Coordinates of C-alpha atoms in Angstrom, one line a residue:
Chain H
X1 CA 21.6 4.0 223.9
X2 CA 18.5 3.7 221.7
X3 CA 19.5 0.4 219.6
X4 CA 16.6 -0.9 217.6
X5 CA 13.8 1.7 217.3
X6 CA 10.8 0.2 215.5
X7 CA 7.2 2.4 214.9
X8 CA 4.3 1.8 215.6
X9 CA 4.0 -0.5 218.4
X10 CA 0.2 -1.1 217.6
X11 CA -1.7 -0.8 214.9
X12 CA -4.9 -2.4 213.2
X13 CA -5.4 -1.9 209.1
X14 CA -8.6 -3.3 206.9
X15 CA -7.9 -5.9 204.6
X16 CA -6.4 -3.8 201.7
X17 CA -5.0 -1.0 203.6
X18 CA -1.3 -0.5 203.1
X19 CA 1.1 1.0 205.8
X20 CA 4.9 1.0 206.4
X21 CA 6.9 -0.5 209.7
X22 CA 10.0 1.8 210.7
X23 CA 13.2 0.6 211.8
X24 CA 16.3 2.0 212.8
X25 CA 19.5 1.1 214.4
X26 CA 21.9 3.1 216.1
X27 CA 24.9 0.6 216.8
X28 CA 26.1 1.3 212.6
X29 CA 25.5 -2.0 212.0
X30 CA 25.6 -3.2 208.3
X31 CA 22.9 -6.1 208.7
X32 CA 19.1 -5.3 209.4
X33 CA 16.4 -8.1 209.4
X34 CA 12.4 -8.1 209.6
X35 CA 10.7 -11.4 211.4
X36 CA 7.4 -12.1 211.9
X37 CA 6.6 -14.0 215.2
X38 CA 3.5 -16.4 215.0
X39 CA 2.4 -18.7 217.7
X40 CA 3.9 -22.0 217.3
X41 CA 6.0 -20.4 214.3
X42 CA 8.3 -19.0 215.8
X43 CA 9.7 -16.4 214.2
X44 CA 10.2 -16.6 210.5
X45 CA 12.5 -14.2 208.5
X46 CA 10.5 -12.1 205.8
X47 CA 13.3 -9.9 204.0
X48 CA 16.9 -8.7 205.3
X49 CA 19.4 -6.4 204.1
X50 CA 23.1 -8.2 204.1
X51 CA 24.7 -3.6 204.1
X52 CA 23.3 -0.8 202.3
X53 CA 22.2 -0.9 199.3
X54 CA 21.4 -4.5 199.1
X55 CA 18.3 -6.7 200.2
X56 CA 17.0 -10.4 199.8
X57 CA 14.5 -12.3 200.6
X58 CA 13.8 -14.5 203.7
X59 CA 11.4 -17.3 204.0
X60 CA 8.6 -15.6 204.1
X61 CA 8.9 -12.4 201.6
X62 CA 5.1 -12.8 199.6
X63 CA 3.1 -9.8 200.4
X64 CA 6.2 -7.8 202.0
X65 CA 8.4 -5.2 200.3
X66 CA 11.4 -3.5 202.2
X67 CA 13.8 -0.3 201.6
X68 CA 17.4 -0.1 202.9
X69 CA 16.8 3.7 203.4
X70 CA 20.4 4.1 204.2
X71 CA 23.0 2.5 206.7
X72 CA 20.5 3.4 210.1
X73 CA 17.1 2.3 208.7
X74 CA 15.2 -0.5 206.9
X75 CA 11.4 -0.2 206.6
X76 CA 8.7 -3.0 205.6
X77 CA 5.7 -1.9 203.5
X78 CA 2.2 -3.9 203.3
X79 CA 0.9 -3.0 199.9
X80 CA -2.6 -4.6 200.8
X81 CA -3.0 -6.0 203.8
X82 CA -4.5 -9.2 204.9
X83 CA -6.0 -11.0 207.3
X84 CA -2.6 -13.6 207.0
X85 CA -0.5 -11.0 207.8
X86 CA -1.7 -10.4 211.2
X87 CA 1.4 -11.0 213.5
X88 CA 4.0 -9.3 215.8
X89 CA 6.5 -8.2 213.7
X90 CA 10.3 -7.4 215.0
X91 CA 13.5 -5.5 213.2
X92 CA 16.8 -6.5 214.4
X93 CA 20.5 -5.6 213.3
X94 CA 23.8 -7.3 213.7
X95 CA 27.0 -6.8 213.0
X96 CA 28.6 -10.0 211.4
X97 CA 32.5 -8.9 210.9
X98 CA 32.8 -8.6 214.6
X99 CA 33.3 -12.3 215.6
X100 CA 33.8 -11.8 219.1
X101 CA 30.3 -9.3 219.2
X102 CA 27.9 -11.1 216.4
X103 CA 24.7 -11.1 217.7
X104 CA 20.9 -9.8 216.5
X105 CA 20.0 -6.9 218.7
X106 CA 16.0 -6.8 218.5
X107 CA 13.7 -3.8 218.5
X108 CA 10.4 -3.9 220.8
X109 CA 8.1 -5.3 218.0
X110 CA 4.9 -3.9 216.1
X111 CA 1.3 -5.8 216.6
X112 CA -0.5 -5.4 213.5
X113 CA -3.9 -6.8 213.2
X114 CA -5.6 -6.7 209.8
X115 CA -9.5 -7.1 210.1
Chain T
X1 CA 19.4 -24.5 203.4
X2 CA 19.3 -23.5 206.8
X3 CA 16.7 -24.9 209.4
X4 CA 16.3 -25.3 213.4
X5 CA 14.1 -27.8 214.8
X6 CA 13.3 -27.6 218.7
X7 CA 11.1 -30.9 219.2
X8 CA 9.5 -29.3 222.5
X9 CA 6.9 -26.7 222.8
X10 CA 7.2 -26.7 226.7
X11 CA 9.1 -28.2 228.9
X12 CA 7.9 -28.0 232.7
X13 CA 11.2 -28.3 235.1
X14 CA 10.8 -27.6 239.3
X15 CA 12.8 -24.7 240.6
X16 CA 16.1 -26.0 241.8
X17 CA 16.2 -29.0 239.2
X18 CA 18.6 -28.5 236.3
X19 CA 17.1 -27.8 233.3
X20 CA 17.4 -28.6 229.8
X21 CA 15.9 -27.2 226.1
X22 CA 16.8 -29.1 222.9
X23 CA 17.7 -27.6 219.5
X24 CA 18.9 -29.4 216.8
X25 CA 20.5 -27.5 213.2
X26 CA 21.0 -28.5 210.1
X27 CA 23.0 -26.0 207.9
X28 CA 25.9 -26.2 205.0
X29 CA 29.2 -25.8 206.4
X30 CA 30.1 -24.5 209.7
X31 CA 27.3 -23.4 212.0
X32 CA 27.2 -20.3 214.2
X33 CA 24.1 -21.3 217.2
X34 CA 22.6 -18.4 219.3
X35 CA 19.9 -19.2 221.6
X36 CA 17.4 -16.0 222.2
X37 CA 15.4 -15.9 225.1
X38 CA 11.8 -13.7 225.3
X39 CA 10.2 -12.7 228.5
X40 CA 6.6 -12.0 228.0
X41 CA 5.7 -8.9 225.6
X42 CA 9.1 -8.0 225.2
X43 CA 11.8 -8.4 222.3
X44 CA 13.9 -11.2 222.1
X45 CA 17.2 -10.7 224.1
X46 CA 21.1 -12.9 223.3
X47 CA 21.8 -15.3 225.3
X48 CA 24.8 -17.1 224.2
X49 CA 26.1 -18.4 221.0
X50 CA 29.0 -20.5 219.4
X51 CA 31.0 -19.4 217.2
X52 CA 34.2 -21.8 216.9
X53 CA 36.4 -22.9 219.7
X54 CA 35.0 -25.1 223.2
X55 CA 32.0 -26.7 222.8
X56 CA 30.4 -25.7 225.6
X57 CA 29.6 -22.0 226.3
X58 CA 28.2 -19.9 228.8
X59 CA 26.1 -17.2 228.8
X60 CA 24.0 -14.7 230.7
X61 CA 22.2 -15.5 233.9
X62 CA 23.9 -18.7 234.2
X63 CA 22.3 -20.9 231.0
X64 CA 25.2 -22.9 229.0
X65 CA 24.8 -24.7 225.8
X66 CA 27.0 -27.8 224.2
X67 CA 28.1 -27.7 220.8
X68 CA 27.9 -31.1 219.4
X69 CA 29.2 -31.4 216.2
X70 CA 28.1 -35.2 215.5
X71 CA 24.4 -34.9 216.6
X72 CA 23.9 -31.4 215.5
X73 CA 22.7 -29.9 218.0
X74 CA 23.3 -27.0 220.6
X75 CA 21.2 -27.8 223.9
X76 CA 20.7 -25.0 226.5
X77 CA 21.5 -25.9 229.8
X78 CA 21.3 -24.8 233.4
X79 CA 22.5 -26.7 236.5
X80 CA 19.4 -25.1 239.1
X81 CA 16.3 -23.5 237.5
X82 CA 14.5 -20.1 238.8
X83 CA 11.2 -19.3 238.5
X84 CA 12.7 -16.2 236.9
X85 CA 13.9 -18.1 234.0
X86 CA 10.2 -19.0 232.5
X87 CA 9.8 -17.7 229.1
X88 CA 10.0 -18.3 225.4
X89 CA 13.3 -19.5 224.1
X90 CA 14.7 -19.7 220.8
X91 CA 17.6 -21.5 219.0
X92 CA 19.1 -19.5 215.8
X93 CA 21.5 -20.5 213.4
X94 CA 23.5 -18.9 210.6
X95 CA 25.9 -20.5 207.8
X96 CA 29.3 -19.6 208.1
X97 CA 31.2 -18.8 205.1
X98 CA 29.0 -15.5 203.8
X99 CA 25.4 -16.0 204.2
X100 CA 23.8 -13.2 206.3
X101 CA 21.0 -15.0 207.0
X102 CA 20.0 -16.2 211.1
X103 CA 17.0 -18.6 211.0
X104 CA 15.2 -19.4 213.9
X105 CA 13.5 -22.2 215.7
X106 CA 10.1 -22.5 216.6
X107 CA 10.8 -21.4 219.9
X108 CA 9.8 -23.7 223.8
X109 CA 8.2 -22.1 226.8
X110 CA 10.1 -23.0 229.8
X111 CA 8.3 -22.9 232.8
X112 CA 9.5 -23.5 236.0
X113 CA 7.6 -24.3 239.0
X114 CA 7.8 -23.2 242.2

């Protein structure tokens, strides 16, 4: 019982750098999400993916790019970093057509730093 | 659009006193409310949410939250606070009617003291 798997946990780029979050879910939801979570922010929804094959954007989407890979996973790519972007980032997933279960299951969150 | 407003950033409660956390939403059409709760460095985990049906729900480890329509809002309640329960807590909501979108509050650290 895996349910949100997100990599890294850690990591630390150079202004510039470009890397890719991983997410994946293993409850076939249709929904995935990516938040960022900022001190007094809270956390702040950069891009989602409603099924597969289909993404918008959040409130937050400048500087962010995603890919609904298929059903299980959704990844977020930094083209070139900054020092904004430094945050804790979390995937979550939900399952919207089951009234009596609709809820975001969260995975353990990434701590990027960008220097 | 969507948006969540919880006016505290903490709220201090002694253990044993009831506790309350505000959220307030303002959405088209019907709301669904969650409230989240994060204990320190880990995810966020459900608490409770409304959907439709009584206004007031209950969740896990004994929080409850009113629905009320008129004052938009969707307060978190408990009748005796633990120490336990200090953490981050976050109201969500999402429009009903085919948006896919949950957008959270800014989130208030409970603490309660012993």
């Amino acid at each position: 019982n895996a349910g949100v798997t997100q990599t890294p946990k850690f990591q630390v780029l150079k202004t510039g750098q470009s890397m890719t979050l991983q997410c994946a879910q293993d409850m076939n939801h249709n929904s995935m999400y990516w938040y960022r979570q900022d001190p007094g922010m809270g956390l702040r929804l950069i891009y989602y993916s409603a099924s597969e094959g289909t993404t918008d954007k959040g409130e937050v989407p400048n500087g962010y790019n995603v890919s609904r890979l298929n059903k299980r996973e959704f990844s977020l790519r930094l083209e070139s970093a900054a020092p904004s972007q430094t945050s804790v980032y979390f995937c979550a997933s939900s399952e919207l057509n089951r009234v009596a279960g609709e809820k975001l299951f969260f995975g353990s969150g990434t701590q990027l730093s960008v220097l | 659009a969507q948006s969540v407003a919880q006016p505290e950033d903490q709220v201090n409660v002694a253990e044993g006193n009831p506790l309350t956390v505000k959220c307030t939403y303002s959405v088209s059409g019907n709301p669904y409310l969650f409230w989240y709760v994060q204990y320190p460095n880990r995810g966020l985990q459900f608490l409770l949410k409304y959907i439709t049906g009584d206004n007031l729900v209950k969740g896990s480890y004994g929080f409850e939250a009113e629905f009320n329509k008129s004052q938009t809002s969707f307060h978190l309640k408990k009748p005796s606070a633990l120490v336990s329960d200090s953490a981050l807590y976050f109201c969500a909501v999402r429009a009903g009617g085919g948006t896919y979108k949950y957008i959270f509050g800014t989130g208030t650290r409970l603490k309660v003291l012993a």
